[in-house]
Coordinates of C-alpha atoms in Angstrom, one line a residue:
M1 CA 17.5 -10.0 5.5
S2 CA 19.8 -13.0 6.7
N3 CA 22.9 -14.1 5.3
K4 CA 23.8 -11.0 2.8
T5 CA 20.0 -12.3 0.9
L6 CA 17.3 -10.4 0.7
D7 CA 13.6 -12.0 1.0
A8 CA 10.9 -9.3 0.5
D9 CA 7.6 -8.6 -0.9
G10 CA 7.6 -5.4 -3.7
T11 CA 5.9 -2.8 -4.6
P12 CA 4.4 -2.1 -7.4
F13 CA 6.1 -5.6 -8.0
S14 CA 8.8 -8.2 -6.9
L15 CA 12.7 -7.1 -7.1
R16 CA 12.7 -10.3 -9.4
Q17 CA 10.8 -8.9 -11.3
A18 CA 11.7 -5.3 -11.8
I19 CA 15.2 -7.1 -12.5
D20 CA 13.7 -8.5 -14.9
A21 CA 11.6 -5.4 -16.2
L22 CA 14.6 -3.8 -17.0
T23 CA 16.7 -6.5 -18.6
S24 CA 14.2 -7.8 -20.8
E25 CA 13.6 -6.3 -24.3
P26 CA 11.6 -4.4 -24.6
G27 CA 11.6 -4.1 -20.9
L28 CA 11.3 -0.1 -18.9
H29 CA 15.0 1.9 -18.7
H30 CA 13.9 3.0 -15.0
I31 CA 12.2 1.8 -11.8
R32 CA 11.4 2.3 -8.0
L33 CA 10.1 0.2 -5.9
R34 CA 9.7 -0.6 -2.1
L35 CA 10.3 -3.2 -0.2
D36 CA 8.4 -4.8 3.0
L37 CA 11.4 -6.5 5.2
P38 CA 10.7 -7.8 8.7
I39 CA 8.5 -5.8 10.6
D40 CA 12.0 -4.9 13.0
K41 CA 13.8 -3.5 9.7
P42 CA 12.8 0.0 7.8
K43 CA 11.2 -0.1 4.5
L44 CA 13.9 -0.4 1.5
F45 CA 13.9 1.8 -1.8
L46 CA 15.0 0.9 -4.2
E47 CA 15.8 2.3 -8.0
G48 CA 16.7 0.8 -11.2
F49 CA 17.5 1.8 -14.1
R50 CA 19.1 0.2 -17.4
L51 CA 22.4 0.4 -19.0
P52 CA 22.9 1.2 -22.3
A53 CA 23.9 -1.5 -24.8
R54 CA 27.0 -1.3 -25.6
P55 CA 27.5 -3.2 -29.3
W56 CA 31.1 -4.9 -28.5
S57 CA 30.0 -6.1 -24.4
L58 CA 29.7 -10.2 -25.7
G59 CA 26.8 -9.7 -23.0
K60 CA 29.2 -9.9 -20.2
L61 CA 28.5 -6.1 -19.2
P62 CA 26.1 -5.0 -16.2
H63 CA 22.9 -4.3 -18.0
A64 CA 21.2 -2.5 -15.3
I65 CA 21.7 -0.9 -12.1
V66 CA 19.6 -1.2 -8.7
I67 CA 20.5 1.8 -5.9
A68 CA 18.8 1.3 -2.5
N69 CA 18.6 4.7 -0.5
A70 CA 17.0 5.6 2.5
P71 CA 13.5 7.1 1.6
R72 CA 14.0 10.9 0.6
R73 CA 12.1 12.6 3.3
D74 CA 12.1 16.0 1.3
R75 CA 8.2 17.0 -0.5
A76 CA 10.4 16.8 -3.9
G77 CA 11.6 13.3 -2.8
I78 CA 8.3 11.9 -1.3
A79 CA 6.3 13.4 -4.4
A80 CA 8.9 12.1 -7.0
F81 CA 8.1 8.5 -5.7
L82 CA 4.2 8.8 -5.8
T83 CA 4.8 9.9 -8.8
T84 CA 6.4 7.2 -10.4
L85 CA 4.9 4.2 -8.3
Y86 CA 1.5 4.7 -8.3
G87 CA 1.2 7.5 -11.5
M88 CA 0.1 10.5 -9.7
T89 CA 0.4 13.7 -11.4
P90 CA 2.6 16.0 -9.7
A91 CA -0.6 17.8 -8.7
E92 CA -1.8 14.9 -6.5
A93 CA 1.3 14.0 -5.2
D94 CA 1.3 17.8 -3.6
I95 CA -2.3 17.0 -2.9
A96 CA -1.8 13.7 -0.9
M97 CA 1.3 15.2 1.2
R98 CA -1.2 17.8 2.0
L99 CA -3.8 15.5 3.2
Y100 CA -1.0 14.0 5.0
D101 CA 0.2 17.0 6.7
G102 CA -3.3 16.9 7.8
K103 CA -4.4 20.2 6.0
S104 CA -8.3 20.9 5.8
R105 CA -9.7 20.9 1.7
G106 CA -10.3 23.9 2.3
E107 CA -7.0 25.3 3.1
I108 CA -5.5 23.2 0.3
A109 CA -7.9 24.5 -2.4
A110 CA -7.1 27.8 -1.2
E111 CA -3.3 27.3 -1.1
R112 CA -3.3 25.6 -4.9
S113 CA -5.9 28.2 -6.1
V114 CA -8.5 26.0 -7.1
T115 CA -11.6 25.3 -6.5
A116 CA -13.3 22.3 -3.9
E117 CA -14.8 20.6 -7.2
T118 CA -11.4 21.2 -8.7
L119 CA -9.8 19.6 -5.2
R120 CA -12.4 16.8 -4.6
G121 CA -11.8 15.7 -8.8
Q122 CA -8.2 15.6 -7.6
I123 CA -9.0 13.9 -4.6
K124 CA -11.1 11.0 -6.6
S125 CA -8.3 10.4 -9.4
L126 CA -5.5 9.9 -6.6
Y127 CA -7.4 7.6 -4.4
A128 CA -8.1 5.5 -8.0
K129 CA -4.0 5.0 -8.6
A130 CA -3.7 4.6 -5.1
A131 CA -6.3 2.1 -4.8
V132 CA -7.6 3.0 -1.5
D133 CA -11.1 4.0 -1.2
N134 CA -11.2 7.1 1.8
E135 CA -8.5 9.3 3.1
A136 CA -8.1 7.0 6.0
A137 CA -6.3 4.1 3.8
L138 CA -4.8 6.7 1.9
M139 CA -3.4 8.2 5.4
R140 CA -2.1 4.3 6.0
L141 CA -1.1 4.0 2.9
L142 CA 1.1 7.2 3.1
A143 CA 2.6 6.7 6.9
A144 CA 4.3 4.1 5.3
I145 CA 6.2 5.8 2.7
M146 CA 6.5 8.7 5.1
S147 CA 8.0 6.9 8.2

């Protein structure tokens, strides 16, 4: 970010793609994305909303609003981010955060009152959704979100 312009790679898409998705038809009604800024700058999390169409606007009113926020560090905020950005279920997002907290699979299964096999299936599913192959890769991904 320099001279009041923003130039960064976005996940899961660029800022331009996000704005196009909010303002084109059929488009999206809500987006969340992370912008990766230079190493010395913190990541920027953006949330966008399509505004309702007004028949009398003559195309001149805003079509969408994009809000930049510091990432919410509470469990609900991170779970919502994982659910929206990676398509995880709330259970998968919860498991991912528990793994990040350093809990063992046995502890997680007991706390969630599920069998080890059910937990294994949920972990396999969240790996696929996050496009990672193992727990170490998941930890790197979550560290970028939670840092």
